[in-house]
Short mmCIF file of C-alpha atoms in Angstrom, two decimals:
data_model
loop_
_atom_site.label_atom_id
_atom_site.label_comp_id
_atom_site.label_asym_id
_atom_site.label_seq_id
_atom_site.Cartn_x
_atom_site.Cartn_y
_atom_site.Cartn_z
CA MET A 242 26.85 96.28 -116.78
CA ASN A 243 28.26 92.83 -117.56
CA GLN A 244 29.48 91.29 -114.33
CA LEU A 245 32.27 88.84 -114.17
CA ARG A 246 33.47 88.34 -110.62
CA PRO A 247 36.53 86.11 -109.95
CA SER A 248 36.57 84.31 -106.68
CA ALA A 249 38.85 85.57 -103.95
CA ASN A 250 41.54 82.98 -104.53
CA VAL A 251 41.90 83.66 -108.35
CA THR A 252 45.45 84.29 -109.06
CA ALA A 253 47.55 85.20 -112.13
CA GLN A 254 48.37 81.44 -112.62
CA ASN A 255 44.84 80.28 -112.93
CA SER A 256 43.52 83.39 -114.64
CA GLU A 257 42.94 81.42 -117.89
CA LEU A 258 39.80 79.90 -116.19
CA ILE A 259 38.01 83.25 -116.47
CA ILE A 260 39.83 85.25 -119.12
CA GLY A 261 38.08 85.43 -122.52
CA ARG A 262 34.67 84.26 -121.31
CA LYS A 263 32.09 85.06 -124.03
CA LYS A 264 28.52 85.60 -124.15
CA VAL A 265 28.38 83.63 -127.35
CA THR A 266 30.19 83.42 -130.66
CA LEU A 267 27.71 82.71 -133.42
CA ALA A 268 28.74 79.93 -135.85
CA PRO A 269 29.25 80.83 -139.45
CA GLY A 270 25.93 80.90 -141.20
CA HIS A 271 23.99 82.08 -138.13
CA SER A 272 23.94 85.87 -138.61
CA LEU A 273 20.73 87.85 -138.44
CA MET A 274 20.47 87.89 -142.16
CA ASP A 275 20.76 84.06 -142.13
CA TRP A 276 17.90 83.91 -139.65
CA ILE A 277 15.83 86.14 -141.95
CA ARG A 278 16.66 83.82 -144.94
CA LEU A 279 15.65 80.78 -142.78
CA GLY A 280 12.31 82.43 -141.99
CA ARG A 281 11.61 82.80 -145.64
CA SER A 282 11.95 79.09 -146.14
CA GLY A 283 8.71 78.35 -144.42
CA ASP A 284 6.96 77.76 -141.02
CA LEU A 285 9.28 77.29 -137.99
CA SER A 286 6.64 76.80 -135.33
CA GLY A 287 6.34 73.16 -135.59
CA VAL A 288 2.51 73.32 -135.73
CA GLY A 289 2.02 74.81 -139.24
CA SER A 290 -1.30 76.61 -139.72
CA ASN A 291 -2.84 74.95 -136.58
CA LYS A 292 -2.37 77.97 -134.36
CA ARG A 293 -4.17 77.52 -130.97
CA ILE A 294 -4.54 78.79 -127.44
CA VAL A 295 -1.71 77.47 -125.33
CA THR A 296 -2.21 76.76 -121.58
CA PRO A 297 0.55 77.62 -118.99
CA ALA A 298 0.65 73.94 -118.24
CA GLU A 299 1.38 72.95 -121.80
CA LEU A 300 3.89 75.75 -122.19
CA ALA A 301 5.81 74.43 -119.10
CA LEU A 302 6.23 71.06 -120.92
CA HIS A 303 8.50 72.54 -123.55
CA ASN A 304 11.39 73.60 -121.55
CA THR A 305 14.48 72.00 -122.98
CA GLN A 306 17.11 72.91 -125.56
CA LYS A 307 15.66 70.33 -127.89
CA ASP A 308 12.07 71.53 -127.44
CA MET A 309 11.88 75.11 -126.25
CA TRP A 310 8.66 77.32 -126.20
CA MET A 311 8.52 80.73 -124.69
CA CYS A 312 5.69 83.27 -124.08
CA LEU A 313 6.49 86.83 -124.96
CA ARG A 314 3.86 89.57 -124.63
CA GLY A 315 1.05 87.23 -124.51
CA LYS A 316 2.13 85.01 -127.59
CA VAL A 317 3.83 81.66 -127.50
CA TYR A 318 6.73 80.93 -129.82
CA ASN A 319 8.74 77.90 -130.61
CA VAL A 320 12.24 79.28 -130.17
CA THR A 321 14.03 75.98 -130.66
CA PRO A 322 15.10 76.80 -134.13
CA TYR A 323 16.31 80.28 -133.09
CA GLN A 324 18.65 79.16 -130.32
CA ASP A 325 21.82 79.15 -132.49
CA TYR A 326 21.05 82.59 -134.02
CA HIS A 327 20.63 84.35 -130.54
CA PRO A 328 23.49 86.63 -129.95
CA GLY A 329 22.95 86.23 -126.07
CA GLY A 330 23.41 82.56 -126.29
CA ILE A 331 21.25 79.51 -125.34
CA ASP A 332 21.74 79.96 -121.66
CA GLU A 333 19.87 83.25 -121.84
CA LEU A 334 16.97 81.74 -123.63
CA MET A 335 16.82 78.84 -121.13
CA LYS A 336 16.00 81.35 -118.38
CA ALA A 337 12.48 81.63 -119.94
CA ALA A 338 12.23 78.14 -121.46
CA GLY A 339 8.64 76.94 -120.94
CA ARG A 340 7.64 80.07 -119.17
CA ASP A 341 6.60 83.77 -119.78
CA GLY A 342 9.82 85.71 -120.50
CA THR A 343 8.26 89.07 -121.12
CA ALA A 344 9.71 90.86 -118.17
CA LEU A 345 13.11 89.55 -118.78
CA PHE A 346 13.03 90.38 -122.51
CA ASP A 347 11.74 93.93 -121.81
CA GLU A 348 14.36 94.51 -119.15
CA ILE A 349 17.11 93.87 -121.73
CA HIS A 350 15.63 95.09 -125.15
CA ASN A 351 12.08 96.22 -124.95
CA TRP A 352 12.61 98.23 -128.12
CA VAL A 353 12.78 94.93 -130.32
CA ASN A 354 9.67 93.98 -132.37
CA VAL A 355 9.66 90.36 -131.14
CA GLU A 356 6.46 89.71 -133.26
CA SER A 357 8.45 90.48 -136.48
CA MET A 358 11.59 88.68 -135.28
CA LEU A 359 9.81 85.48 -134.42
CA GLU A 360 6.89 85.65 -136.66
CA LYS A 361 7.52 82.14 -138.33
CA CYS A 362 7.89 80.61 -134.82
CA PHE A 363 4.45 81.67 -133.54
CA ILE A 364 2.39 78.88 -132.09
CA GLY A 365 -0.65 80.74 -130.53
CA GLN A 366 -1.84 83.06 -127.73
CA LEU A 367 -1.18 82.13 -124.13
CA GLU A 368 -4.35 81.33 -122.13
CA ILE A 369 -5.19 83.88 -119.57
CA SER A 370 -6.32 82.64 -116.20
CA ALA A 371 -9.84 83.48 -114.87
CA GLY A 372 -8.32 86.23 -112.65
CA GLY A 373 -7.16 88.16 -115.72
CA ALA A 374 -3.58 87.23 -115.42
CA ASN A 375 -1.51 84.18 -114.82
CA LYS A 376 -0.16 83.48 -111.30
CA PRO A 377 2.95 85.46 -110.41
CA GLY A 378 5.03 82.42 -110.08
CA GLU A 379 4.57 81.61 -113.76
CA PHE A 380 6.42 84.64 -114.91
CA ILE A 381 10.11 85.44 -115.25
CA LYS A 382 10.99 88.51 -113.11
CA PRO A 383 13.33 91.14 -114.42
CA ARG A 384 17.07 90.53 -113.94
CA GLN A 385 17.40 93.41 -111.50
CA ALA A 386 14.19 92.88 -109.54
CA SER A 387 16.16 92.52 -106.33
CA LEU A 388 17.63 96.02 -106.71
CA LEU A 389 15.87 98.86 -105.00
CA SER A 390 14.04 101.12 -107.51
CA VAL A 391 14.71 104.79 -107.67
CA LEU A 392 11.01 105.18 -106.92
CA GLU A 393 11.75 103.66 -103.50
CA LEU A 394 14.74 105.93 -102.98
CA LEU A 395 13.34 109.35 -103.92
CA ASP A 396 10.38 111.42 -103.19
CA GLU A 397 8.11 111.58 -106.26
CA PRO A 398 8.81 114.79 -108.35
CA ASN A 399 6.14 117.38 -108.76
CA GLN A 400 5.39 120.12 -111.31
CA ASP A 401 4.16 123.75 -111.44
CA TRP A 402 4.01 126.55 -114.09
CA TYR A 403 4.02 130.28 -114.55
CA GLN A 404 4.12 132.77 -117.38
CA ASN A 405 5.09 136.13 -118.57
CA ASN A 406 4.02 138.13 -121.68
CA GLU A 407 6.20 136.07 -124.04
CA GLU A 408 6.60 132.77 -122.45
CA VAL A 409 5.09 129.79 -120.44
CA ILE A 410 7.43 128.10 -118.11
CA VAL A 411 6.89 124.52 -116.82
CA ILE A 412 8.71 123.62 -113.65
CA VAL A 413 9.57 120.07 -112.55
CA TYR A 414 10.99 119.70 -108.90
CA THR A 415 12.95 116.39 -109.17
CA LYS A 416 14.73 116.79 -105.78
CA PHE A 417 17.54 114.87 -107.27
CA ASN A 418 20.87 116.69 -107.73
CA GLU A 419 22.30 114.44 -110.54
CA VAL A 420 19.63 115.81 -113.05
CA ASN A 421 21.15 117.97 -115.89
CA ASP A 422 19.70 119.41 -119.13
CA ARG A 423 20.56 116.16 -120.96
CA CYS A 424 17.97 114.42 -118.74
CA VAL A 425 15.11 116.41 -120.30
CA ILE A 426 13.34 115.28 -123.47
CA VAL A 427 10.72 117.55 -124.89
CA ASP A 428 8.22 116.73 -127.79
CA ILE A 429 6.00 119.78 -128.98
CA THR A 430 3.14 119.43 -131.46
CA ASP A 431 0.03 121.51 -131.96
CA GLU A 432 -2.08 119.07 -130.15
CA GLU A 433 0.18 118.05 -127.15
CA ILE A 434 3.44 118.78 -125.25
CA LEU A 435 5.35 115.85 -123.67
CA ILE A 436 8.17 116.63 -121.19
CA GLN A 437 10.14 113.58 -119.99
CA VAL A 438 12.62 114.11 -117.06
CA VAL A 439 14.92 111.02 -116.77
CA ILE A 440 16.03 110.29 -113.21
CA ARG A 441 18.34 107.33 -113.27
CA THR A 442 16.18 104.40 -114.36
CA ASN A 443 12.82 106.13 -114.07
CA SER A 444 11.15 109.08 -115.85
CA PHE A 445 8.75 111.83 -114.76
CA PHE A 446 6.25 112.98 -117.39
CA VAL A 447 4.45 116.35 -117.92
CA HIS A 448 1.93 115.68 -120.55
CA PHE A 449 -0.71 118.25 -121.68
CA CYS A 450 -2.60 119.80 -124.51
CA PRO A 451 -1.48 123.56 -124.37
CA HIS A 452 -4.04 126.19 -123.56
CA GLN A 453 -2.68 128.29 -126.45
CA PRO A 454 -0.31 127.46 -129.25
CA VAL A 455 3.40 127.79 -128.69
CA SER A 456 6.44 127.76 -131.00
CA LEU A 457 8.26 124.48 -131.84
CA ASN A 458 11.47 125.53 -130.11
CA CYS A 459 11.98 125.54 -126.26
CA ARG A 460 14.88 125.99 -123.96
CA VAL A 461 15.78 124.04 -120.77
CA THR A 462 17.63 125.07 -117.55
CA VAL A 463 18.38 123.06 -114.55
CA SER A 464 19.30 124.65 -111.25
CA GLY A 465 19.36 123.93 -107.51
CA VAL A 466 18.53 120.42 -106.35
CA GLY A 467 17.19 119.28 -109.69
CA LYS A 468 14.84 121.94 -110.44
CA VAL A 469 13.96 121.75 -114.18
CA GLU A 470 12.51 124.69 -116.07
CA VAL A 471 11.25 124.34 -119.63
CA PHE A 472 10.46 127.57 -121.52
CA PHE A 473 7.99 127.72 -124.33
CA GLU A 474 7.46 130.80 -126.39
CA LYS A 475 3.87 131.89 -126.81
CA LYS A 476 2.82 132.23 -130.44
CA ASN A 477 0.39 135.06 -129.20
CA HIS A 478 2.42 137.41 -127.04
CA ASN A 479 0.76 139.25 -124.40
CA VAL A 480 -2.07 136.69 -124.18
CA HIS A 481 -2.75 135.56 -120.57
CA TRP A 482 -3.26 131.78 -120.05
CA THR A 483 -5.86 130.83 -117.57
CA SER A 484 -4.37 127.32 -117.26
CA LEU A 485 -1.51 125.29 -118.62
CA GLY A 486 -3.98 123.23 -120.71
CA LYS A 487 -5.64 119.87 -120.52
CA PRO A 488 -3.71 117.06 -118.77
CA LEU A 489 -3.10 114.05 -120.88
CA SER A 490 -2.55 110.32 -120.40
CA LEU A 491 1.16 110.37 -119.10
CA ASN A 492 0.80 113.52 -117.01
CA ASN A 493 2.37 113.16 -113.44
CA ASN A 494 3.45 109.63 -114.16
CA PHE A 495 6.69 108.41 -112.59
CA ASN A 496 7.64 105.13 -114.32
CA LYS A 497 10.48 103.00 -115.24
CA THR A 498 12.07 104.65 -118.38
CA LYS A 499 12.11 101.35 -120.26
CA ALA A 500 8.24 101.30 -120.16
CA GLU A 501 8.15 104.27 -122.52
CA CYS A 502 10.38 103.41 -125.58
CA LYS A 503 9.11 105.80 -128.23
CA PHE A 504 10.40 105.99 -131.68
CA ARG A 505 10.43 109.13 -133.92
CA TYR A 506 11.75 109.94 -137.50
CA TRP A 507 15.00 111.76 -137.67
CA THR A 508 16.21 113.19 -141.12
CA VAL A 509 19.76 112.46 -142.46
CA LYS A 510 21.56 115.76 -143.12
CA SER A 511 24.88 114.26 -144.20
CA ASN A 512 26.75 110.87 -144.34
CA THR A 513 30.63 111.08 -144.77
CA ALA A 514 33.47 108.66 -144.53
CA VAL A 515 35.42 108.14 -141.39
CA THR A 516 37.45 105.08 -142.42
CA HIS A 517 37.18 102.52 -145.26
CA ASP A 518 34.20 100.86 -143.61
CA THR A 519 32.79 103.45 -141.21
CA ARG A 520 30.52 106.41 -141.85
CA PHE A 521 29.80 109.52 -139.83
CA ILE A 522 26.10 110.29 -140.05
CA HIS A 523 24.64 113.74 -139.05
CA LEU A 524 20.87 113.65 -138.25
CA LEU A 525 18.31 116.36 -137.54
CA ALA A 526 15.49 115.90 -134.94
CA PRO A 527 11.90 116.10 -136.03
CA PRO A 528 10.30 119.50 -135.74
CA GLY A 529 9.45 120.33 -132.09
CA PHE A 530 11.62 117.57 -130.60
CA ARG A 531 14.51 118.06 -128.23
CA MET A 532 16.83 115.28 -126.94
CA ALA A 533 20.46 115.72 -125.95
CA THR A 534 21.76 112.27 -125.26
CA PRO A 535 23.56 111.87 -121.88
CA ILE A 536 27.08 110.61 -121.75
CA GLY A 537 27.43 106.91 -121.88
CA TYR A 538 23.75 106.36 -123.15
CA HIS A 539 22.64 104.97 -126.51
CA ILE A 540 19.67 105.14 -128.81
CA HIS A 541 17.98 102.38 -130.78
CA ILE A 542 17.36 102.47 -134.49
CA LYS A 543 14.91 100.23 -136.38
CA ALA A 544 14.01 99.55 -139.91
CA VAL A 545 12.34 96.89 -141.97
CA ILE A 546 14.97 94.83 -143.73
CA SER A 547 13.95 92.03 -146.11
CA GLY A 548 10.50 92.03 -144.59
CA MET A 549 11.56 91.79 -140.87
CA GLU A 550 11.71 94.74 -138.42
CA ILE A 551 15.35 94.95 -137.13
CA SER A 552 16.60 97.10 -134.18
CA ARG A 553 20.16 97.95 -133.26
CA SER A 554 21.79 100.14 -130.64
CA TYR A 555 24.25 103.01 -131.43
CA THR A 556 26.10 105.50 -129.24
CA ALA A 557 25.61 109.31 -130.05
CA VAL A 558 28.94 110.99 -130.43
CA ALA A 559 30.05 114.61 -130.63
CA PRO A 560 30.75 116.37 -133.96
CA SER A 561 34.44 116.40 -133.33
CA LEU A 562 37.05 115.58 -130.60
CA THR A 563 38.98 118.77 -131.29
CA TYR A 564 35.87 121.05 -131.83
CA PRO A 565 33.22 119.18 -129.78
CA PHE A 566 30.92 122.20 -129.10
CA SER A 567 30.84 123.48 -132.65
CA ASP A 568 27.35 122.56 -133.52
CA PRO A 569 24.87 124.55 -131.41
CA GLU A 570 21.92 122.38 -132.64
CA ASN A 571 23.66 119.41 -131.14
CA LEU A 572 24.10 121.07 -127.79
CA LEU A 573 20.39 121.99 -127.78
CA GLY A 574 19.35 118.49 -128.67
CA ARG A 575 18.14 119.09 -132.17
CA SER A 576 20.78 117.22 -134.00
CA MET A 577 22.78 113.97 -133.44
CA TYR A 578 25.93 112.29 -134.80
CA LEU A 579 26.41 108.58 -135.18
CA MET A 580 29.39 106.40 -136.20
CA VAL A 581 28.23 103.38 -138.25
CA LYS A 582 30.49 100.57 -139.19
CA ARG A 583 29.43 98.26 -142.02
CA TYR A 584 29.53 94.72 -140.81
CA SER A 585 29.81 91.68 -143.28
CA GLY A 586 26.53 89.72 -142.75
CA GLY A 587 24.94 92.51 -140.88
CA ALA A 588 21.30 93.32 -141.34
CA LEU A 589 20.93 96.94 -140.33
CA SER A 590 24.37 98.35 -140.61
CA PRO A 591 24.64 98.05 -144.54
CA TRP A 592 21.32 99.91 -144.86
CA LEU A 593 22.38 102.71 -142.50
CA TYR A 594 25.89 102.85 -143.89
CA ASP A 595 24.50 103.62 -147.28
CA ILE A 596 21.75 106.03 -146.32
CA HIS A 597 21.47 109.39 -148.13
CA PRO A 598 20.79 112.85 -147.06
CA GLY A 599 17.15 113.55 -146.85
CA GLU A 600 16.17 110.03 -145.88
CA LYS A 601 14.51 109.18 -142.54
CA VAL A 602 15.81 107.03 -139.67
CA LEU A 603 13.39 105.74 -136.98
CA MET A 604 15.13 106.34 -133.59
CA SER A 605 14.19 105.82 -130.07
CA ASN A 606 14.65 107.82 -126.88
CA TYR A 607 17.96 107.25 -125.31
CA ASP A 608 18.65 104.29 -122.96
CA GLY A 609 21.39 103.59 -120.39
CA ASP A 610 22.53 103.56 -116.98
CA PHE A 611 25.89 105.27 -116.77
CA VAL A 612 26.26 107.66 -113.90
CA LEU A 613 28.36 110.73 -114.68
CA LYS A 614 28.73 111.50 -111.00
CA ASN A 615 31.33 108.61 -111.04
CA LEU A 616 33.81 111.09 -112.50
CA GLU A 617 33.41 113.80 -109.77
CA ASN A 618 36.09 112.51 -107.65
CA THR A 619 38.08 110.39 -110.08
CA THR A 620 41.87 110.63 -109.72
CA TYR A 621 42.58 108.48 -112.79
CA LEU A 622 40.41 107.66 -115.89
CA ALA A 623 41.49 104.71 -118.04
CA MET A 624 39.55 103.58 -121.20
CA PHE A 625 39.97 100.35 -123.02
CA ALA A 626 38.15 100.32 -126.23
CA ALA A 627 38.04 97.91 -129.30
CA GLY A 628 36.84 99.04 -132.63
CA THR A 629 33.54 100.91 -132.60
CA GLY A 630 33.57 100.48 -128.84
CA PHE A 631 35.43 103.77 -128.94
CA THR A 632 32.09 105.52 -129.71
CA SER A 633 31.09 104.97 -126.08
CA MET A 634 34.33 106.77 -124.95
CA ILE A 635 34.06 109.92 -127.12
CA ASN A 636 31.69 111.97 -125.05
CA LEU A 637 33.35 110.70 -121.88
CA LEU A 638 36.69 111.83 -123.15
CA ILE A 639 35.27 115.28 -124.07
CA HIS A 640 33.71 115.77 -120.65
CA ALA A 641 36.74 114.70 -118.69
CA LEU A 642 39.03 116.95 -120.72
CA TYR A 643 36.95 119.88 -121.66
CA LYS A 644 34.17 120.16 -119.07
CA MET A 645 36.47 119.12 -116.16
CA CYS A 646 39.40 121.32 -117.35
CA ASP A 647 40.24 122.41 -113.75
CA SER A 648 40.89 118.77 -112.81
CA LYS A 649 44.29 117.26 -112.89
CA PHE A 650 43.65 113.50 -113.24
CA GLN A 651 45.18 111.49 -116.09
CA VAL A 652 43.07 110.20 -118.90
CA LYS A 653 44.37 107.25 -120.80
CA LEU A 654 42.86 105.45 -123.79
CA MET A 655 44.05 101.94 -124.92
CA PHE A 656 42.49 101.58 -128.49
CA TYR A 657 42.52 98.14 -130.08
CA ASN A 658 41.95 97.67 -133.86
CA LYS A 659 42.91 95.27 -136.57
CA ALA A 660 44.93 97.74 -138.65
CA LYS A 661 45.93 101.26 -138.91
CA LYS A 662 43.15 101.99 -141.54
CA ASP A 663 40.59 100.90 -139.01
CA ILE A 664 41.41 103.44 -136.33
CA LEU A 665 38.52 105.83 -135.87
CA TRP A 666 39.45 109.48 -135.76
CA HIS A 667 43.17 108.75 -135.65
CA ASP A 668 44.25 112.31 -136.57
CA GLU A 669 41.85 113.83 -134.05
CA LEU A 670 43.14 111.57 -131.35
CA ASN A 671 46.73 112.87 -132.18
CA LYS A 672 45.42 116.47 -131.96
CA LEU A 673 43.70 115.80 -128.68
CA GLN A 674 46.99 114.61 -127.23
CA GLN A 675 48.65 117.87 -128.43
CA THR A 676 45.86 119.95 -126.96
CA PHE A 677 46.16 118.11 -123.49
CA PRO A 678 49.68 116.93 -123.40
CA THR A 679 49.92 116.64 -119.65
CA ARG A 680 46.57 114.98 -119.10
CA PHE A 681 45.70 112.74 -122.10
CA SER A 682 47.51 109.79 -123.82
CA VAL A 683 46.36 107.27 -126.35
CA THR A 684 48.02 103.97 -127.13
CA HIS A 685 47.09 102.11 -130.26
CA VAL A 686 47.26 98.30 -130.41
CA LEU A 687 46.85 96.51 -133.76
CA SER A 688 46.26 92.87 -134.25
CA ARG A 689 46.59 92.44 -138.05
CA GLU A 690 48.78 95.23 -139.27
CA THR A 691 51.11 94.14 -142.04
CA ASP A 692 52.76 97.48 -142.75
CA LYS A 693 56.29 97.13 -141.34
CA SER A 694 56.39 100.87 -140.79
CA TRP A 695 54.18 100.47 -137.93
CA LYS A 696 56.16 100.87 -134.76
CA GLY A 697 53.33 100.74 -132.13
CA LEU A 698 52.10 97.85 -130.13
CA GLN A 699 50.78 94.76 -131.94
CA GLY A 700 48.70 91.79 -130.80
CA ARG A 701 45.63 91.52 -128.73
CA VAL A 702 44.66 92.67 -125.26
CA CYS A 703 46.79 90.92 -122.70
CA GLU A 704 47.72 90.81 -118.96
CA ALA A 705 50.79 93.06 -119.60
CA HIS A 706 48.69 95.81 -121.17
CA VAL A 707 46.06 95.90 -118.36
CA LYS A 708 48.41 95.33 -115.53
CA SER A 709 50.71 98.18 -116.52
CA CYS A 710 47.81 100.64 -116.81
CA VAL A 711 46.23 99.50 -113.52
CA ALA A 712 49.61 99.73 -111.80
CA GLU A 713 49.53 103.54 -112.63
CA MET A 714 45.94 103.96 -111.64
CA ILE A 715 46.01 102.26 -108.17
CA LYS A 716 48.74 104.76 -107.16
CA THR A 717 45.89 107.30 -106.97
CA PRO A 718 42.96 106.98 -104.42
CA ARG A 719 39.99 106.86 -106.78
CA PRO A 720 40.66 105.37 -110.16
CA PHE A 721 37.92 104.67 -112.66
CA PHE A 722 38.26 102.06 -115.43
CA CYS A 723 35.80 101.90 -118.53
CA ILE A 724 35.68 99.20 -121.14
CA CYS A 725 33.81 98.80 -124.47
CA GLY A 726 34.11 96.35 -127.26
CA PRO A 727 32.92 92.81 -128.29
CA TRP A 728 31.78 90.63 -125.50
CA ALA A 729 34.96 88.43 -125.29
CA TYR A 730 37.07 91.65 -125.21
CA ASN A 731 35.00 93.10 -122.41
CA ASP A 732 35.21 90.06 -120.29
CA SER A 733 38.91 89.56 -120.81
CA VAL A 734 39.71 93.19 -119.86
CA GLU A 735 37.48 93.15 -116.97
CA SER A 736 38.99 89.88 -115.61
CA LEU A 737 42.45 91.22 -115.96
CA ALA A 738 41.61 94.51 -114.41
CA LYS A 739 40.30 92.74 -111.23
CA LEU A 740 43.32 90.36 -111.25
CA SER A 741 45.49 93.49 -111.29
CA GLY A 742 43.77 95.01 -108.22
CA LEU A 743 40.71 96.93 -109.27
CA SER A 744 37.21 96.32 -107.63
CA ASN A 745 33.80 96.04 -109.15
CA GLU A 746 32.95 99.60 -108.09
CA GLN A 747 35.98 100.96 -110.03
CA ILE A 748 35.06 99.35 -113.35
CA TYR A 749 32.26 100.20 -115.73
CA ILE A 750 31.51 98.19 -118.95
CA PHE A 751 29.57 99.73 -121.88
CA THR A 752 27.98 96.43 -122.92
CA GLN A 753 26.99 95.78 -126.47
CA ASN A 754 23.14 95.33 -127.02
CA TYR A 755 21.61 92.63 -128.97
#
């Protein structure tokens, strides 16, 4: 979550000091495709073909904006020419200038192929100390190293199994009541079965070579205090298994989820238009794979574009707002839907936008930290979304309205776009209001609409929009406020929400990844 904390004496009069703060706005000519083109022009390392071993002491000398080296995964790069192309800004790079930034890098985007991204900046390998590793003080620690790990808060899960004539059932006792069936990822092949149970920021693995062959489909149930059962159908019914099988490398591991970012090929089933520049892509999971993405989480897609491996994050969405449970394969984690907008100057989005049925997409396991339990006692849910930031709200909307149908809390969406033609699922949002007239409302705000027939709000997000929404929310005891859009939009809305009376704990930002 992107934190922006105004000091206690911030008032509406000096709010311009914090409103609109950006991570970075890249100058024209500094897109990812521009970086790829620059890499084609020649060596960017500054050492040419004279690659060498770099000592930690030498690395430390190159720690300024004009001369910045960095070590990532054992390799030293001259990132000086990359600074103006980095979406996170120079300040983020400076955190690891002249040092090993691997832990910081992996905490934010470990799925990125840094070797491909910075290939032309490569200087050489970092020298390893005699003890087999450099001193701990020479390494950047993860951003959230000060937070208690879930490993420290929970008993470690354990596993068991049983069988009947038709099935083998693997049990994982997580002892964590927030686990649901979307927390369970299963990958089945003839040679191995991998079960991953995601518990907040950590994952528990059951990994084995099955004693006898099983079918590629499985089913998952969760009951009690996080008791997970995964049912595998025996290919040979009535055959008694003397053991579950041979344990493999990840079996019984309880690790940080980010440590296991695995990619698999999904198949495009269809690619249809949503708006003039956004497509709705339906993908099918590889045989034997099951992954139902939790609400608020995202996946990473990567592809080789112009010789460079590019990765981007996307939020999985439902097949529809009005018929969200119409695809049983989606509910079982065997299909997925994405909304993909084509960005001018983008590297990955044009390729994905134009993809055809039958083609393959390399996709990771899901990633995220949204806690669905936040909605349990909510008395008012407000969502501010800009453009494709709406995709982060879709499954949240569905859960609040359909799954929590006995609840009475209001659900409000403020949706910001340039023009009416840019509004994603405009008709479906109208139908959703008609389906839930007493609970759900959507307000559209357009910044560049020229059609005089438009009678709705115009302009950009402002204090009046946020303040009027928050004024309604804080009349209730437990409001919850979600934001998703570009960095500048997120920071502006967050600042205004806090100025209007909301606390950090009442705000969640679905940050964009880079």
